[in-house]
mmCIF file of C-alpha atoms in Angstrom:
data_model
loop_
_atom_site.group_PDB
_atom_site.id
_atom_site.type_symbol
_atom_site.label_atom_id
_atom_site.label_comp_id
_atom_site.label_asym_id
_atom_site.label_seq_id
_atom_site.Cartn_x
_atom_site.Cartn_y
_atom_site.Cartn_z
ATOM 1 C CA MET T 1 16.339 -5.913 10.499
ATOM 2 C CA GLY T 2 14.908 -2.792 11.937
ATOM 3 C CA LEU T 3 12.791 -0.297 10.035
ATOM 4 C CA ARG T 4 14.873 2.588 9.028
ATOM 5 C CA ILE T 5 13.177 5.844 9.000
ATOM 6 C CA HIS T 6 12.799 7.828 5.799
ATOM 7 C CA PHE T 7 11.218 10.954 5.800
ATOM 8 C CA VAL T 8 10.976 13.191 2.498
ATOM 9 C CA VAL T 9 10.671 17.026 2.496
ATOM 10 C CA ASP T 10 8.098 17.558 -0.060
ATOM 11 C CA PRO T 11 5.144 20.227 0.224
ATOM 12 C CA HIS T 12 3.348 18.270 -2.704
ATOM 13 C CA GLY T 13 3.691 15.061 -0.862
ATOM 14 C CA TRP T 14 2.417 16.355 2.313
ATOM 15 C CA CYS T 15 -0.659 17.739 0.660
ATOM 16 C CA CYS T 16 -1.384 14.287 -1.103
ATOM 17 C CA MET T 17 -0.746 12.230 2.094
ATOM 18 C CA GLY T 18 -2.742 14.879 4.097
ATOM 19 C CA LEU T 19 -5.881 14.467 1.598
ATOM 20 C CA ILE T 20 -5.573 10.663 2.217
ATOM 21 C CA VAL T 21 -5.428 11.090 5.673
ATOM 22 C CA PHE T 22 -8.553 13.306 5.983
ATOM 23 C CA VAL T 23 -10.276 10.581 3.977
ATOM 24 C CA TRP T 24 -9.467 8.059 6.208
ATOM 25 C CA LEU T 25 -10.466 9.984 9.464
ATOM 26 C CA TYR T 26 -13.862 11.040 7.860
ATOM 27 C CA ASN T 27 -14.506 7.352 7.538
ATOM 28 C CA PHE T 28 -13.251 6.191 10.714
ATOM 29 C CA PHE T 29 -15.300 8.588 12.780
ATOM 30 C CA LEU T 30 -18.475 9.436 10.755
ATOM 31 C CA ILE T 31 -19.321 5.763 9.371
ATOM 32 C CA PRO T 32 -19.654 4.387 12.899
ATOM 33 C CA LYS T 33 -21.149 7.304 14.344
ATOM 34 C CA ILE T 34 -24.047 7.367 11.697
ATOM 35 C CA VAL T 35 -24.336 3.997 10.582
ATOM 36 C CA LEU T 36 -22.792 1.147 12.596
ATOM 37 C CA PHE T 37 -23.462 2.245 16.350
ATOM 38 C CA PRO T 38 -27.195 3.169 15.620
ATOM 39 C CA HIS T 39 -27.811 -0.027 13.850
ATOM 40 C CA TYR T 40 -26.000 -2.172 16.319
ATOM 41 C CA GLU T 41 -27.959 -0.194 19.330
ATOM 42 C CA GLU T 42 -31.355 -1.073 17.589
ATOM 43 C CA GLY T 43 -30.310 -5.010 16.873
ATOM 44 C CA HIS T 44 -29.913 -4.520 12.994
ATOM 45 C CA ILE T 45 -26.016 -5.820 13.073
ATOM 46 C CA PRO T 46 -23.911 -7.769 15.251
ATOM 47 C CA GLY T 47 -21.013 -6.240 17.086
ATOM 48 C CA ILE T 48 -18.475 -8.130 15.339
ATOM 49 C CA LEU T 49 -19.120 -5.993 11.895
ATOM 50 C CA ILE T 50 -17.904 -2.915 14.001
ATOM 51 C CA ILE T 51 -14.814 -4.752 15.271
ATOM 52 C CA ILE T 52 -13.852 -5.747 11.766
ATOM 53 C CA PHE T 53 -14.678 -2.042 10.262
ATOM 54 C CA TYR T 54 -12.196 -0.820 13.255
ATOM 55 C CA GLY T 55 -9.700 -3.654 12.676
ATOM 56 C CA ILE T 56 -9.317 -3.029 8.854
ATOM 57 C CA ALA T 57 -9.093 0.745 9.630
ATOM 58 C CA ILE T 58 -6.163 0.274 11.861
ATOM 59 C CA PHE T 59 -4.322 -2.025 9.692
ATOM 60 C CA CYS T 60 -4.927 0.447 6.691
ATOM 61 C CA LEU T 61 -3.390 3.397 8.755
ATOM 62 C CA VAL T 62 -0.447 1.204 9.946
ATOM 63 C CA ALA T 63 0.447 0.327 6.129
ATOM 64 C CA LEU T 64 0.335 4.019 5.180
ATOM 65 C CA VAL T 65 2.159 5.457 8.018
ATOM 66 C CA ARG T 66 4.899 2.889 7.729
ATOM 67 C CA ALA T 67 4.976 2.696 3.667
ATOM 68 C CA SER T 68 5.471 6.608 3.980
ATOM 69 C CA ILE T 69 8.308 6.657 6.633
ATOM 70 C CA ALA T 70 10.044 3.303 5.773
ATOM 71 C CA ASP T 71 13.110 3.684 3.868
ATOM 72 C CA PRO T 72 12.389 1.949 0.436
ATOM 73 C CA GLY T 73 15.935 0.767 -0.438
ATOM 74 C CA ARG T 74 17.990 4.313 -0.385
ATOM 75 C CA LEU T 75 21.599 3.129 -1.418
ATOM 76 C CA PRO T 76 24.575 4.444 0.728
ATOM 77 C CA GLU T 77 26.939 6.892 -0.575
ATOM 78 C CA ASN T 78 29.859 4.480 -0.121
ATOM 79 C CA PRO T 79 28.433 0.892 -0.548
ATOM 80 C CA LYS T 80 30.518 -2.264 -0.085
ATOM 81 C CA ILE T 81 30.560 -4.314 -3.260
ATOM 82 C CA PRO T 82 31.474 -7.938 -2.906
ATOM 83 C CA HIS T 83 34.115 -8.939 -5.194
ATOM 84 C CA GLY T 84 32.267 -11.476 -6.957
ATOM 85 C CA GLU T 85 29.202 -9.381 -7.706
ATOM 86 C CA ARG T 86 30.957 -6.421 -9.238
ATOM 87 C CA GLU T 87 29.603 -7.203 -12.683
ATOM 88 C CA PHE T 88 25.891 -6.703 -11.474
ATOM 89 C CA TRP T 89 26.615 -2.962 -10.343
ATOM 90 C CA GLU T 90 26.582 0.078 -12.598
ATOM 91 C CA LEU T 91 27.398 3.650 -12.231
ATOM 92 C CA CYS T 92 24.379 6.111 -11.861
ATOM 93 C CA ASN T 93 24.554 8.873 -14.410
ATOM 94 C CA LYS T 94 22.806 11.208 -12.157
ATOM 95 C CA CYS T 95 24.520 10.959 -8.816
ATOM 96 C CA ASN T 96 27.660 9.304 -9.856
ATOM 97 C CA LEU T 97 27.457 6.670 -7.180
ATOM 98 C CA MET T 98 27.537 2.651 -7.868
ATOM 99 C CA ARG T 99 24.261 0.904 -7.475
ATOM 100 C CA PRO T 100 22.886 -2.486 -8.130
ATOM 101 C CA LYS T 101 21.407 -3.273 -11.383
ATOM 102 C CA ARG T 102 17.658 -2.724 -11.414
ATOM 103 C CA SER T 103 18.191 0.305 -9.016
ATOM 104 C CA HIS T 104 16.782 3.771 -10.478
ATOM 105 C CA HIS T 105 16.957 7.196 -9.400
ATOM 106 C CA CYS T 106 14.395 9.278 -8.071
ATOM 107 C CA SER T 107 14.548 12.903 -9.098
ATOM 108 C CA ARG T 108 12.137 13.895 -6.392
ATOM 109 C CA CYS T 109 14.123 12.462 -3.534
ATOM 110 C CA GLY T 110 17.561 12.926 -5.090
ATOM 111 C CA HIS T 111 19.013 9.785 -4.761
ATOM 112 C CA CYS T 112 19.051 6.072 -5.764
ATOM 113 C CA VAL T 113 16.672 3.373 -4.744
ATOM 114 C CA ARG T 114 17.020 -0.573 -5.068
ATOM 115 C CA ARG T 115 14.395 -1.785 -7.423
ATOM 116 C CA MET T 116 12.454 1.435 -7.359
ATOM 117 C CA ASP T 117 9.031 0.733 -8.663
ATOM 118 C CA HIS T 118 7.781 4.735 -8.613
ATOM 119 C CA HIS T 119 7.774 7.611 -6.260
ATOM 120 C CA CYS T 120 4.048 7.787 -4.963
ATOM 121 C CA PRO T 121 2.982 11.348 -4.068
ATOM 122 C CA TRP T 122 0.141 9.695 -1.755
ATOM 123 C CA ILE T 123 2.599 8.180 0.525
ATOM 124 C CA ASN T 124 5.369 11.030 0.080
ATOM 125 C CA ASN T 125 8.069 8.385 -0.627
ATOM 126 C CA CYS T 126 9.636 6.202 -3.089
ATOM 127 C CA VAL T 127 8.180 2.537 -3.655
ATOM 128 C CA GLY T 128 10.991 0.449 -3.766
ATOM 129 C CA GLU T 129 12.578 -3.066 -2.539
ATOM 130 C CA ASP T 130 12.345 -2.360 1.464
ATOM 131 C CA ASN T 131 8.763 -0.812 1.335
ATOM 132 C CA HIS T 132 6.759 -2.491 -1.559
ATOM 133 C CA TRP T 133 5.225 -4.981 0.681
ATOM 134 C CA LEU T 134 3.792 -2.149 2.897
ATOM 135 C CA PHE T 135 2.791 -0.205 -0.258
ATOM 136 C CA LEU T 136 0.835 -3.494 -1.589
ATOM 137 C CA GLN T 137 -0.787 -3.782 1.977
ATOM 138 C CA LEU T 138 -1.858 -0.274 1.928
ATOM 139 C CA CYS T 139 -3.632 -0.788 -1.616
ATOM 140 C CA PHE T 140 -5.241 -3.970 -0.329
ATOM 141 C CA TYR T 141 -6.599 -2.443 3.294
ATOM 142 C CA THR T 142 -7.429 0.679 1.412
ATOM 143 C CA GLU T 143 -9.903 -1.131 -1.134
ATOM 144 C CA LEU T 144 -11.122 -3.311 1.463
ATOM 145 C CA LEU T 145 -12.095 -0.565 3.851
ATOM 146 C CA THR T 146 -13.447 1.420 1.175
ATOM 147 C CA CYS T 147 -15.699 -1.268 -0.015
ATOM 148 C CA TYR T 148 -16.827 -2.054 3.460
ATOM 149 C CA ALA T 149 -17.709 1.844 4.234
ATOM 150 C CA LEU T 150 -19.752 1.987 0.722
ATOM 151 C CA MET T 151 -21.420 -1.301 1.497
ATOM 152 C CA PHE T 152 -22.869 -0.075 4.951
ATOM 153 C CA SER T 153 -23.749 3.176 3.338
ATOM 154 C CA PHE T 154 -25.758 1.698 0.592
ATOM 155 C CA CYS T 155 -27.226 -0.755 3.448
ATOM 156 C CA HIS T 156 -27.907 2.205 5.598
ATOM 157 C CA TYR T 157 -30.576 3.640 3.196
ATOM 158 C CA TYR T 158 -31.813 0.769 0.956
ATOM 159 C CA TYR T 159 -31.454 -2.408 3.178
ATOM 160 C CA PHE T 160 -31.416 -1.838 7.129
ATOM 161 C CA LEU T 161 -34.699 -1.137 8.513
ATOM 162 C CA PRO T 162 -35.199 2.475 9.494
ATOM 163 C CA LEU T 163 -33.884 4.110 12.778
ATOM 164 C CA LYS T 164 -36.216 4.428 15.505
ATOM 165 C CA LYS T 165 -34.253 6.738 17.643
ATOM 166 C CA ARG T 166 -32.580 9.579 16.058
ATOM 167 C CA ASN T 167 -31.181 12.672 18.179
ATOM 168 C CA LEU T 168 -31.660 15.565 15.996
ATOM 169 C CA ASP T 169 -29.578 17.554 18.224
ATOM 170 C CA LEU T 170 -26.498 16.156 16.539
ATOM 171 C CA PHE T 171 -24.780 17.737 13.704
ATOM 172 C CA VAL T 172 -23.958 14.484 12.245
ATOM 173 C CA VAL T 173 -27.634 13.284 12.431
ATOM 174 C CA ARG T 174 -29.208 16.955 11.034
ATOM 175 C CA HIS T 175 -26.692 16.878 8.004
ATOM 176 C CA GLU T 176 -26.591 13.289 7.800
ATOM 177 C CA LEU T 177 -27.497 13.066 3.878
ATOM 178 C CA ALA T 178 -24.882 15.507 3.044
ATOM 179 C CA ILE T 179 -22.007 13.819 5.057
ATOM 180 C CA MET T 180 -23.016 10.393 3.564
ATOM 181 C CA ARG T 181 -23.099 11.873 0.103
ATOM 182 C CA LEU T 182 -19.479 13.317 0.709
ATOM 183 C CA ALA T 183 -18.359 9.977 1.915
ATOM 184 C CA ALA T 184 -19.977 8.021 -1.040
ATOM 185 C CA PHE T 185 -18.097 10.313 -3.471
ATOM 186 C CA MET T 186 -14.864 10.147 -1.805
ATOM 187 C CA GLY T 187 -15.291 6.230 -1.336
ATOM 188 C CA ILE T 188 -16.108 5.592 -5.049
ATOM 189 C CA THR T 189 -13.362 8.007 -6.347
ATOM 190 C CA LEU T 190 -10.977 6.317 -4.225
ATOM 191 C CA LEU T 191 -11.869 2.917 -5.097
ATOM 192 C CA VAL T 192 -11.642 3.376 -8.993
ATOM 193 C CA GLY T 193 -8.269 5.112 -8.240
ATOM 194 C CA ILE T 194 -6.827 2.204 -5.920
ATOM 195 C CA THR T 195 -8.444 -0.781 -7.772
ATOM 196 C CA GLY T 196 -6.244 0.490 -11.049
ATOM 197 C CA LEU T 197 -3.107 0.828 -9.106
ATOM 198 C CA PHE T 198 -3.626 -2.484 -7.091
ATOM 199 C CA TYR T 199 -4.181 -4.180 -10.416
ATOM 200 C CA THR T 200 -1.108 -2.679 -11.786
ATOM 201 C CA GLN T 201 1.188 -3.804 -8.951
ATOM 202 C CA LEU T 202 -0.364 -7.433 -8.824
ATOM 203 C CA ILE T 203 -0.204 -7.939 -12.557
ATOM 204 C CA GLY T 204 3.393 -6.954 -12.779
ATOM 205 C CA ILE T 205 4.093 -9.699 -10.139
ATOM 206 C CA ILE T 206 1.656 -12.655 -11.492
ATOM 207 C CA THR T 207 2.261 -12.212 -15.238
ATOM 208 C CA GLY T 208 4.778 -14.240 -17.292
ATOM 209 C CA LEU T 209 7.533 -11.591 -16.762
ATOM 210 C CA ILE T 210 8.101 -12.835 -13.144
ATOM 211 C CA HIS T 211 11.437 -12.383 -11.814
ATOM 212 C CA VAL T 212 12.872 -12.813 -8.603
ATOM 213 C CA PHE T 213 10.944 -9.859 -7.749
ATOM 214 C CA ASP T 214 8.001 -8.181 -10.034
ATOM 215 C CA THR T 215 8.851 -6.031 -12.877
ATOM 216 C CA THR T 216 8.699 -2.632 -11.791
ATOM 217 C CA SER T 217 6.598 -0.085 -13.314
ATOM 218 C CA ILE T 218 9.628 2.030 -14.070
ATOM 219 C CA GLU T 219 10.965 -1.164 -16.002
ATOM 220 C CA LYS T 220 7.756 -1.328 -17.997
ATOM 221 C CA MET T 221 7.896 2.099 -19.129
ATOM 222 C CA SER T 222 11.377 2.144 -20.214
ATOM 223 C CA ASN T 223 11.172 -1.666 -21.833
ATOM 224 C CA CYS T 224 14.449 -2.243 -20.585
ATOM 225 C CA CYS T 225 13.278 -5.816 -19.956
ATOM 226 C CA GLU T 226 12.060 -6.882 -23.220
ATOM 227 C CA GLU T 227 15.286 -8.423 -24.974
ATOM 228 C CA ILE T 228 16.548 -10.092 -21.683
ATOM 229 C CA SER T 229 15.670 -13.908 -21.460
ATOM 230 C CA ARG T 230 15.019 -14.010 -17.526
ATOM 231 C CA PRO T 231 14.265 -17.224 -15.428
ATOM 232 C CA ARG T 232 10.595 -17.277 -14.385
ATOM 233 C CA LYS T 233 9.632 -18.283 -11.161
ATOM 234 C CA PRO T 234 6.189 -19.111 -9.560
ATOM 235 C CA TRP T 235 3.958 -16.586 -8.571
ATOM 236 C CA GLN T 236 3.978 -17.738 -4.777
ATOM 237 C CA GLN T 237 7.851 -17.548 -4.636
ATOM 238 C CA THR T 238 7.798 -14.153 -6.095
ATOM 239 C CA PHE T 239 5.247 -12.789 -3.365
ATOM 240 C CA SER T 240 7.083 -14.552 -0.679
ATOM 241 C CA GLU T 241 10.299 -12.592 -1.861
ATOM 242 C CA VAL T 242 8.474 -9.232 -2.046
ATOM 243 C CA PHE T 243 6.853 -9.709 1.274
ATOM 244 C CA GLY T 244 9.916 -11.404 2.991
ATOM 245 C CA THR T 245 8.421 -14.417 4.248
ATOM 246 C CA ARG T 246 6.947 -17.762 2.753
ATOM 247 C CA TRP T 247 4.031 -17.774 5.503
ATOM 248 C CA LYS T 248 1.156 -16.469 3.668
ATOM 249 C CA ILE T 249 -0.853 -15.114 6.590
ATOM 250 C CA LEU T 250 2.174 -12.701 7.344
ATOM 251 C CA TRP T 251 1.743 -11.289 4.073
ATOM 252 C CA PHE T 252 -1.283 -9.406 5.429
ATOM 253 C CA ILE T 253 0.294 -8.203 8.784
ATOM 254 C CA PRO T 254 1.914 -4.439 8.757
ATOM 255 C CA PHE T 255 3.203 -4.899 12.284
ATOM 256 C CA ARG T 256 5.886 -7.208 11.407
ATOM 257 C CA GLN T 257 9.394 -6.620 10.378
ATOM 258 C CA ARG T 258 10.500 -7.808 6.776
ATOM 259 C CA GLN T 259 13.646 -10.038 6.405
ATOM 260 C CA PRO T 260 14.636 -10.485 2.825
ATOM 261 C CA LEU T 261 14.702 -13.880 1.598
ATOM 262 C CA ARG T 262 18.106 -15.328 0.455
ATOM 263 C CA VAL T 263 17.757 -16.290 -3.541
ATOM 264 C CA PRO T 264 20.531 -17.027 -5.814
ATOM 265 C CA TYR T 265 22.303 -13.678 -6.946
ATOM 266 C CA HIS T 266 21.687 -14.546 -10.826
ATOM 267 C CA PHE T 267 17.694 -14.332 -9.931
ATOM 268 C CA ALA T 268 18.077 -11.384 -7.863
ATOM 269 C CA ASN T 269 20.002 -9.079 -10.042
ATOM 270 C CA HIS T 270 20.082 -10.220 -13.556
ATOM 271 C CA VAL T 271 18.526 -7.752 -15.894
#
């Protein structure tokens, strides 16, 4: 299954995503310039730490780009409903189109999305069945990259030996303290926000309400699942269905294509 492109025209979303890209670029270029490369040249850290930093940063960017442009599960205008599955479909009262149960209408995008979790302005896209796995990867790698950058910022001042070679002609060296303070402020702010978001996403998958997929944020807010007795499944199976593979190592790879796992339709659509 190829990656279908989905582009949302929303200036507010563009601004939010632009801010995320700015934070990524800020850390991608300045942290190595001020901290990693100088300490590597003086023998304070091994080169593998620089490779790990760039690896995490690239995985984070790929997850961000793919989550923002991937089709989250937009329903076609004239879906083909299998005869034996009609009872699992319903009519949307906003766009007057048939949709599978557990789908929701996004007022910002103007269409229904299969298993829509929420509309995220930070990726300027909905989070739905087809890009939820990319959103989880984005949260994971953003948190990992932020912790990595904050750790090295702390070590730069309080653990590593002072740098002997400092070129004061460079702008980043002359204004190092201000640059690092801004990086620390953005890092801590981002870490607090992404930790709460990532925790919310994970808790919906591993709690006792486990279904074939996790309980979506919309379903939690609307309490539409409280009175429904749904089959429970192991969290490993749930994650496998979210990420489209049972190979756990592939859960962390944003370069691949997701293939939906075949599950009994009762599990997939019973609400």
